[in-house]
CSV table of C-alpha atoms in Angstrom, one decimal:
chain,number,residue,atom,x,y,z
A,1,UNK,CA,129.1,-10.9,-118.7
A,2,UNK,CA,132.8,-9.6,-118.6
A,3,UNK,CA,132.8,-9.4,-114.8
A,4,UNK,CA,132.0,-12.6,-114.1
A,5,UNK,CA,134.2,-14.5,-117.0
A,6,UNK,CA,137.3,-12.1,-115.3
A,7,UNK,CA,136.7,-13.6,-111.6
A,8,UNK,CA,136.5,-17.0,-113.1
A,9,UNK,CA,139.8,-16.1,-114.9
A,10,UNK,CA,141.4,-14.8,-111.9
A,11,UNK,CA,140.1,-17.7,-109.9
A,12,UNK,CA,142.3,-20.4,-112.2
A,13,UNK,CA,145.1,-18.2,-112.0
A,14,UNK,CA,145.4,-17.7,-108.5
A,15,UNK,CA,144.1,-21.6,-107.8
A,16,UNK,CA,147.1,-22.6,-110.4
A,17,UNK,CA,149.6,-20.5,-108.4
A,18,UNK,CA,148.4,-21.6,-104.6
A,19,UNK,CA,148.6,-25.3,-106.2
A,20,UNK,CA,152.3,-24.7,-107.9
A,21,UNK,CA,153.3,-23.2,-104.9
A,22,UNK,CA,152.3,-25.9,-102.4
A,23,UNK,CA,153.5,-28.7,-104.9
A,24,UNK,CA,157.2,-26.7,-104.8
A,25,UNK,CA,156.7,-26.7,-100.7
A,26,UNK,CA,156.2,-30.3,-100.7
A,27,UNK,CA,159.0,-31.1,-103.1
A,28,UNK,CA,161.1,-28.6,-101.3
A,29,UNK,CA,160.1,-30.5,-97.8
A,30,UNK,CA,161.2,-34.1,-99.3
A,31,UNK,CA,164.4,-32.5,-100.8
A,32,UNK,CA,165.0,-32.2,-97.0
A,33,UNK,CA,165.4,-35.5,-96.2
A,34,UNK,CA,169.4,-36.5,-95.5
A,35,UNK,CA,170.1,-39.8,-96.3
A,36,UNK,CA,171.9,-42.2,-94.1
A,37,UNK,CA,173.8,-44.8,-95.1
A,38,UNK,CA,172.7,-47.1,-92.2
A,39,UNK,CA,174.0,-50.8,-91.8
A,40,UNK,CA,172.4,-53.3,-89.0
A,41,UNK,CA,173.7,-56.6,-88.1
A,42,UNK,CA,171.3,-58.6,-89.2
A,43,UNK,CA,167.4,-58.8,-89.8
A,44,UNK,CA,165.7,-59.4,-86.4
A,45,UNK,CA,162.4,-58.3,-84.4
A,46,UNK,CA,164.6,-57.9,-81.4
A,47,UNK,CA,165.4,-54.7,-83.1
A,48,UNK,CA,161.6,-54.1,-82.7
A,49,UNK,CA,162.1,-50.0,-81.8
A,50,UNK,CA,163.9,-49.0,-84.5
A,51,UNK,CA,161.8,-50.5,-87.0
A,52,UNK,CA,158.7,-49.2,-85.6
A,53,UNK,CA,160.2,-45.6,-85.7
A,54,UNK,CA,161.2,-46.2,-89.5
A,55,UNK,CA,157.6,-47.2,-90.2
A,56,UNK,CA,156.0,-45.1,-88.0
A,57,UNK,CA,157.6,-41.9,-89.7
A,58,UNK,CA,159.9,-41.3,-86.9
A,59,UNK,CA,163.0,-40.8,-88.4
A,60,UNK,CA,160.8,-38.6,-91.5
A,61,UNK,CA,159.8,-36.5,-88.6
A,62,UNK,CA,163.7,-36.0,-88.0
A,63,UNK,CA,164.3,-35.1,-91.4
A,64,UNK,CA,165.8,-38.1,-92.2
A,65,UNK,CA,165.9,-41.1,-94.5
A,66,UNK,CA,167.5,-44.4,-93.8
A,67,UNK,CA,169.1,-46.3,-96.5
A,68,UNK,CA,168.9,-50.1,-94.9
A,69,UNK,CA,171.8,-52.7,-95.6
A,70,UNK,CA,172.1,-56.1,-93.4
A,71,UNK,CA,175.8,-56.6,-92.7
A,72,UNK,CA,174.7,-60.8,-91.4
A,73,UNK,CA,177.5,-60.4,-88.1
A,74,UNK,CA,178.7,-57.6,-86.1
A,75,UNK,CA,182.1,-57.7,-87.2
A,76,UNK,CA,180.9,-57.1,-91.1
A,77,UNK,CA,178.7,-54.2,-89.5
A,78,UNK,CA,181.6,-52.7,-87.6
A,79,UNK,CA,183.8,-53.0,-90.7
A,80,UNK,CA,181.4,-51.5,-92.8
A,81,UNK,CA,181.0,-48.0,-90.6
A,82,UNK,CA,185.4,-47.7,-90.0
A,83,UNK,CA,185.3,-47.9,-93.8
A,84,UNK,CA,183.0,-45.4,-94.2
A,85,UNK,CA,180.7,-47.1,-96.1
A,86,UNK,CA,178.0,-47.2,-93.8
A,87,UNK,CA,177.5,-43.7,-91.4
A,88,UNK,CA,175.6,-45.2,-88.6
A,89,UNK,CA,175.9,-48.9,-87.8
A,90,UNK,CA,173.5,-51.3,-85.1
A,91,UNK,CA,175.9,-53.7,-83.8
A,92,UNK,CA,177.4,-55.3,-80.3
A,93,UNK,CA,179.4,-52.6,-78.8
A,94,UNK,CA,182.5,-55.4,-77.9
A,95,UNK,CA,183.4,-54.1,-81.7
A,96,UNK,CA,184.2,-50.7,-81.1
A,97,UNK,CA,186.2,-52.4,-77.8
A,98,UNK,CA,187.9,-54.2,-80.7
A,99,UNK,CA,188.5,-51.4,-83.1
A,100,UNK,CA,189.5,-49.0,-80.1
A,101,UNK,CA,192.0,-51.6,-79.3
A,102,UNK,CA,193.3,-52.0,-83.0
A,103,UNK,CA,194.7,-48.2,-82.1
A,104,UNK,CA,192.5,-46.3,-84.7
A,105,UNK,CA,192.2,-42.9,-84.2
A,106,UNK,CA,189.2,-42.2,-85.6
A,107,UNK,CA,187.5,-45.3,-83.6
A,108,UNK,CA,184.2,-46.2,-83.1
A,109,UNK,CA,181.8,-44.6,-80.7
A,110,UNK,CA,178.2,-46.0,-79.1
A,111,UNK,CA,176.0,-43.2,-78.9
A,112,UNK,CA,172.7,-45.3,-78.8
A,113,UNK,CA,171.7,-47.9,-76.9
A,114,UNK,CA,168.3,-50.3,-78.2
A,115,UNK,CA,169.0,-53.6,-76.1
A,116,UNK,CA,170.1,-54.5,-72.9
A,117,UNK,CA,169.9,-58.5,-73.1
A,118,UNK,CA,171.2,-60.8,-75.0
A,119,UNK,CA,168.2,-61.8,-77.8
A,120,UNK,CA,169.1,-65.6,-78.4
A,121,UNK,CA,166.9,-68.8,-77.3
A,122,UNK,CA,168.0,-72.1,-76.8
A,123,UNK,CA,166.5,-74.3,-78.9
A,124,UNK,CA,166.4,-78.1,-78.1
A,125,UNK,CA,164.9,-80.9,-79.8
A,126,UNK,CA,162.4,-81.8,-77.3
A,127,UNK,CA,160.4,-79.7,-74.9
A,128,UNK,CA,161.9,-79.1,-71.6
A,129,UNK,CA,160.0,-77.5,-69.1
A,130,UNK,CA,162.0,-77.6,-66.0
A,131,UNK,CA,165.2,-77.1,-68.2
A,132,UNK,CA,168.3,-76.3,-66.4
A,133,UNK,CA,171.2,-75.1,-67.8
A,134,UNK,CA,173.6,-77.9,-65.9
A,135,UNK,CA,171.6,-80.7,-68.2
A,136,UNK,CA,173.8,-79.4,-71.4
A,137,UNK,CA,177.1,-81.2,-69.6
A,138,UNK,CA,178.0,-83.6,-72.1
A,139,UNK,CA,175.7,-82.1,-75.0
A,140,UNK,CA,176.4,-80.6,-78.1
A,141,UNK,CA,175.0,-77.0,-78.7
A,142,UNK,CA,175.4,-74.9,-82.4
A,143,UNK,CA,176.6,-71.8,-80.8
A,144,UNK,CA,177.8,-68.3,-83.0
A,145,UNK,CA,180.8,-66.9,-83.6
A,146,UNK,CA,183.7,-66.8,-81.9
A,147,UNK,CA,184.3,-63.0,-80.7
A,148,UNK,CA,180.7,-62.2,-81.2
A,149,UNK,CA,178.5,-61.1,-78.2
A,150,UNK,CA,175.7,-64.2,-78.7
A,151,UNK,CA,179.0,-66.6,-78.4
A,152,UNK,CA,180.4,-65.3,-75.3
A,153,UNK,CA,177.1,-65.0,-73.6
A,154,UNK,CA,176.2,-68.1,-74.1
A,155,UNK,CA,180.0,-69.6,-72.8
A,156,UNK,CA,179.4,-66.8,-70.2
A,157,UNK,CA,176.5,-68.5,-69.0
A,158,UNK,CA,177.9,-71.9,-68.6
A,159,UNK,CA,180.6,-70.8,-66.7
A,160,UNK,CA,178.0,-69.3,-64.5
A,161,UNK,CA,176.3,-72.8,-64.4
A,162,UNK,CA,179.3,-74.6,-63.3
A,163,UNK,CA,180.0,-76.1,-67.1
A,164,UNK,CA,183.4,-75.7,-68.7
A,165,UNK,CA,182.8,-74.1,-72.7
A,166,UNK,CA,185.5,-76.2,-73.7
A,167,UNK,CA,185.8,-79.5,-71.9
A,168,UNK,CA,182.3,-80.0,-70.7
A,169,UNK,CA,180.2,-79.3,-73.8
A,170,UNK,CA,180.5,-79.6,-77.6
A,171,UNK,CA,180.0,-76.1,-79.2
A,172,UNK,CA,180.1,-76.1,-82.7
A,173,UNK,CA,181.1,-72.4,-83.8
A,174,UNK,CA,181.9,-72.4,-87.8
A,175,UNK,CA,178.6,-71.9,-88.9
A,176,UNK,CA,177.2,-68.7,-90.5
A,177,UNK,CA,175.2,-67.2,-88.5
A,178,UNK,CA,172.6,-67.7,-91.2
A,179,UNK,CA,172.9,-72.0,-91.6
A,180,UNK,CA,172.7,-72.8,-87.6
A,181,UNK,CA,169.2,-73.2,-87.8
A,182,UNK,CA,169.2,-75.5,-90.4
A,183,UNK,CA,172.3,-77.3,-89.7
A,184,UNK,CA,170.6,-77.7,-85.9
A,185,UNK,CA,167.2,-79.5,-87.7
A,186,UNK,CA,169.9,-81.7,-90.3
A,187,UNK,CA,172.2,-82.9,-87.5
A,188,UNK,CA,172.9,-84.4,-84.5
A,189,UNK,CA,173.3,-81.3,-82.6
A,190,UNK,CA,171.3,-81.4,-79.3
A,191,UNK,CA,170.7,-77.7,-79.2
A,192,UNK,CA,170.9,-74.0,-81.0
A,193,UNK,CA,170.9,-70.8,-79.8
A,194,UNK,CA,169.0,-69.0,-82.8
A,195,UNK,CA,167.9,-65.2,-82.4
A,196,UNK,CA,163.9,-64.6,-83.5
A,197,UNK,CA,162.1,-64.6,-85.4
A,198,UNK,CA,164.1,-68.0,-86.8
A,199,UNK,CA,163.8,-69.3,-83.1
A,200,UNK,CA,160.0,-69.5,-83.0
A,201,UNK,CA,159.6,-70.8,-87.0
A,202,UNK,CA,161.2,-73.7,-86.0
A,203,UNK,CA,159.1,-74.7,-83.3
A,204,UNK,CA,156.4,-73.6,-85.1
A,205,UNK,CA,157.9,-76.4,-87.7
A,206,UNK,CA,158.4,-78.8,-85.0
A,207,UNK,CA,161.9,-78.6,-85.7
A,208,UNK,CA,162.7,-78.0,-82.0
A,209,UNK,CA,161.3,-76.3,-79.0
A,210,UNK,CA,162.6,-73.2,-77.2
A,211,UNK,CA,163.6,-74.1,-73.9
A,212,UNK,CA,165.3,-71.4,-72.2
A,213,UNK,CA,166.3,-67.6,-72.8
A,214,UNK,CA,169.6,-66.8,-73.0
A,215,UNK,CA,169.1,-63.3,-71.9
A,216,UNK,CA,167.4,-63.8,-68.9
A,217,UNK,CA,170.0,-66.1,-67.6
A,218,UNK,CA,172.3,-63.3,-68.4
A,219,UNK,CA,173.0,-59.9,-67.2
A,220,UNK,CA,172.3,-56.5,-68.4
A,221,UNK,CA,174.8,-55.3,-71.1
A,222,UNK,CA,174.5,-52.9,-74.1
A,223,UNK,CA,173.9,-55.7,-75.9
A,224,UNK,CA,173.2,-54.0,-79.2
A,225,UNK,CA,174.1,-50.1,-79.7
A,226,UNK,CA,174.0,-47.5,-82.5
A,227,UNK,CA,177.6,-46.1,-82.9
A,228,UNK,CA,179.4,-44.1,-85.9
A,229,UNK,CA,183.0,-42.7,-86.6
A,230,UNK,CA,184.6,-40.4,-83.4
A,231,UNK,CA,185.0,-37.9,-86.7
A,232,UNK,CA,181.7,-38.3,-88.1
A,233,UNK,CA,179.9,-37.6,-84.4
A,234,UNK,CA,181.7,-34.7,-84.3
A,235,UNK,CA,181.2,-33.5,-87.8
A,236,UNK,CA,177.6,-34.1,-87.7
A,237,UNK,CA,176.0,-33.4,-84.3
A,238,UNK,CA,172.8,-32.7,-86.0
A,239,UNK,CA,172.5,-36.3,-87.6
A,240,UNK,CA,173.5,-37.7,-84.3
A,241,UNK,CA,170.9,-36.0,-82.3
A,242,UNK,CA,167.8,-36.5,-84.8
A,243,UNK,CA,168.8,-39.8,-85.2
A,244,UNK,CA,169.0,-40.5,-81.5
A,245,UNK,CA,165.6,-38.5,-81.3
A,246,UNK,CA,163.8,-41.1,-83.4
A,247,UNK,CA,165.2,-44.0,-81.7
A,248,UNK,CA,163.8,-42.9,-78.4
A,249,UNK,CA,160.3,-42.2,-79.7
A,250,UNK,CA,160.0,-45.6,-81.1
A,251,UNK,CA,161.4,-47.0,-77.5
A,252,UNK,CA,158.5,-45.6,-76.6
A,253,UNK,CA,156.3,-46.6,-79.0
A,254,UNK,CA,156.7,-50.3,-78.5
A,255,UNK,CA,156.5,-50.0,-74.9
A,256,UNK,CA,152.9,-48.1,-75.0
A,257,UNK,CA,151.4,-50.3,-77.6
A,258,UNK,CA,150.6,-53.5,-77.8
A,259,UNK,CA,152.2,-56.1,-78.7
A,260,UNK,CA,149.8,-57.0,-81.7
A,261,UNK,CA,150.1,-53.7,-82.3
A,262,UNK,CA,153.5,-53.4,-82.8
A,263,UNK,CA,153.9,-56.5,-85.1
A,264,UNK,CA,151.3,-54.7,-87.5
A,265,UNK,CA,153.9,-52.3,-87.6
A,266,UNK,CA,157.0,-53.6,-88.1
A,267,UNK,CA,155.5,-56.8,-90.6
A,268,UNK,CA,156.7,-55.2,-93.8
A,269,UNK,CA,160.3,-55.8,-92.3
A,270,UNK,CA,159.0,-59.5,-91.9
A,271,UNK,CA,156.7,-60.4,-95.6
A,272,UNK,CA,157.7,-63.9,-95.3
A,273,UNK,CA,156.3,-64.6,-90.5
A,274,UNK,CA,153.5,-65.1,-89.5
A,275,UNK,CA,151.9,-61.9,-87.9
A,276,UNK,CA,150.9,-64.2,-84.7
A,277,UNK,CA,154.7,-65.1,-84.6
A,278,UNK,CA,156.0,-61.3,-84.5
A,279,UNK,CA,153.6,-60.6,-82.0
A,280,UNK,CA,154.4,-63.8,-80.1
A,281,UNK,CA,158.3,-62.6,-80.0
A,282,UNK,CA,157.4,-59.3,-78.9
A,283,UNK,CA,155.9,-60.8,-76.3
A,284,UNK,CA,158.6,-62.8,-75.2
A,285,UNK,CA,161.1,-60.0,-75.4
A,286,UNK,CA,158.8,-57.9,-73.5
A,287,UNK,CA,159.1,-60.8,-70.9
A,288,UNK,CA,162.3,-60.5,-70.6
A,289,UNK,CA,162.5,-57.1,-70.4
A,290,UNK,CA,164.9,-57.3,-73.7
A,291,UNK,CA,164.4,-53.8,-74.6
A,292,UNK,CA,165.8,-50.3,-72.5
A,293,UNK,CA,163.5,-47.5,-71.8
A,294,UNK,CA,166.0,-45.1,-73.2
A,295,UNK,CA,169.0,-44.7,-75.4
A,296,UNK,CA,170.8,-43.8,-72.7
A,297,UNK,CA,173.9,-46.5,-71.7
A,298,UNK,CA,175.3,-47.0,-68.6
A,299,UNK,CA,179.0,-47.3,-67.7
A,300,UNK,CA,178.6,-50.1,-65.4
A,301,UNK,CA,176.5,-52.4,-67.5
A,302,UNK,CA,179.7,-52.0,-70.5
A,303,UNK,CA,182.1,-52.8,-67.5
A,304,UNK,CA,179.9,-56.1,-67.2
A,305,UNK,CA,180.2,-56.3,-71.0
A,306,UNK,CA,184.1,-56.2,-71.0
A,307,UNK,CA,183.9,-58.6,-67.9
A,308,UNK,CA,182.1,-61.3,-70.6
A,309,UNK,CA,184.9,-60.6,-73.1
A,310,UNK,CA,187.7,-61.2,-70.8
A,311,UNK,CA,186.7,-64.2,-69.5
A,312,UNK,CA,186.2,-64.9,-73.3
A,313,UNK,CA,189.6,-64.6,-73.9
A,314,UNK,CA,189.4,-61.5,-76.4
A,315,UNK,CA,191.0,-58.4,-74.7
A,316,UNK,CA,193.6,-58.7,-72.4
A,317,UNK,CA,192.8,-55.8,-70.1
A,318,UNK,CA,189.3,-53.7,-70.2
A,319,UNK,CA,189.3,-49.8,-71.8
A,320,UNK,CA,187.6,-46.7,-70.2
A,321,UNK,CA,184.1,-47.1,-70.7
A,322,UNK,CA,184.2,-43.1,-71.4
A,323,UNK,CA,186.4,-43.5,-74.7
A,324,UNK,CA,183.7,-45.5,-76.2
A,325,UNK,CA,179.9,-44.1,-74.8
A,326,UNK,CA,178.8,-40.8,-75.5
A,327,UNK,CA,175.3,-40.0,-73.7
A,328,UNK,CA,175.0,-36.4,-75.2
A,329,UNK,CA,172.6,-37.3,-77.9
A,330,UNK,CA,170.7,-39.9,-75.1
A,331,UNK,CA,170.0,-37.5,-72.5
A,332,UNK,CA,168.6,-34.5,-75.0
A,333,UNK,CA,166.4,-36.9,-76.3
A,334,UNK,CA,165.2,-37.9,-73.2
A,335,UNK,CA,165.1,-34.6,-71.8
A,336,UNK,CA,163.2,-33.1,-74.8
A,337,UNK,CA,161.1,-35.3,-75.6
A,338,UNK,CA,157.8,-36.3,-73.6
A,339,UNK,CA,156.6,-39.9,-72.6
């Protein structure tokens, strides 16, 4: 009888320690986790790939944890990383033109790229299906603000169409970027470029209808880009590169998955839409082909960015696109990680 009460003995024992030890392992394994202060501009579904690879354990698998904050406007965002408050900001890279150009030395540098279009509709109050961008001579349209990348793509565009920003069109540009949609629905404004998923809940509201993209009437830019401090990139290359690593694999996520798919994924970023709605506007920037295929950023499309903020009127001469870009992190992830 001794035998048999000694194995059951030693069984607890050793079943207490195996369990101990594996409940240290997994403590030890989430300890692991470095946190990043991480700021994005605002709350959108055209930043689709980065919130799949939060849900989707991406950045987990990196070994780290992102601590979210929504700066509402690029400039807040861009403010927010100089400071130090944030480590990694998503934001228009014409900021870090603008913070280069303030003389600081430890400037901001893109490291990242997630878009390559702009991400605002135009919203009207009827539908217009053979819309044309010369029919807005005359009209007045709730724009964003001045500086900011969905402001000078918009007047970018007009120029292209032949229409005069200031003489030939009445752009209303004090509004948070939070009120335009409403202000659009409360006032005589004709149209409103809104980002999604606001875009589609007010024509799902019949409070307007989308009639046009602005991004396909543009051209490609690094329209939205991941950047932190020159100092910080160099003091933590391992940050950058995991990071940069989970980025890409939820790039690639979204594009092998569907779109439904995807907007199961993301909807805990979105309680308060309509799954149908984020699949809808993954759909449309799909369409539009909002989204790169890699992280990677290319010289020539920020030269066409600096060619939208001269002829907006907010640098005086363009800065070398190399100061600003660094592809390191872009092309190991691309390189090391399979499709």
């Amino acid at each position: 009888m001794r035998k048999p009460r000694k194995l059951l003995i030693f069984t607890l024992i050793l079943t207490f320690i195996l369990t101990s030890v594996l409940f240290t392992g997994c403590k030890a394994k989430d300890k692991q986790l470095t946190k990043i202060n991480f700021i994005e501009t605002v709350h959108s579904i055209f930043y689709a790939p980065y919130y799949a690879a939060v849900n989707k354990g991406f950045f987990k698998e990196e070994g780290l944890q992102l601590e979210i904050t929504t700066a509402q406007g690029s400039d807040k965002a861009a403010t927010a990383v100089v400071s130090g408050q944030a480590d990694i900001g998503l934001q228009g890279p014409e900021t870090t033109v603008y913070v280069y150009k303030e003389g600081k030395e430890d400037y901001l540098v893109n490291f990242a790229q997630l878009t390559k279009k702009d991400g605002s509709f135009l919203v009207g109050k009827k539908p217009e299906p053979n819309f044309k961008w010369e029919n807005l001579k005359g009209k007045k349209i709730i724009g964003g603000r001045p500086g900011g990348m969905p402001e000078m793509t918009l007047e970018y565009i007009l120029k292209e169409h032949g229409l005069d920003p200031k003489k030939d069109v009445n752009l209303v540009t004090n509004l948070q970027f939070t009120a335009t949609a409403g202000a659009f629905m409360r006032s005589d404004a004709d149209y409103v470029a809104l980002f999604e998923p606001t875009a589609s809940q007010v024509e799902s509201e019949k409070g307007g209808y989308i009639v046009a993209s602005v991004g396909a009437a543009g051209h490609d830019v690094p329209y939205t880009t991941f950047n932190a401090r020159k100092n910080y990139i160099k003091e933590h290359p391992d940050i950058i590169q995991h990071f940069t690593n989970a980025v890409y694999k939820g790039m690639l996520y979204v594009q092998s998955h569907s779109s439904k798919q995807v907007a199961e994924d993301i909807k805990s970023f979105f309680p308060d839409t309509d799954i149908d709605i984020i699949a809808k506007v993954i759909d449309r920037y799909k369409s539009i082909d909002a989204w790169g295929t890699t992280p990677q950023m290319k010289s020539a499309d920020f030269d066409a960015l600096q060619n939208v903020l001269l002829n907006a009127g907010e640098i005086d001469s363009k800065v070398d696109p190399n100061a600003l870009i660094d592809n390191t992190f872009a092309d190991k992830a691309v390189e090391s990680i399979k499709k």
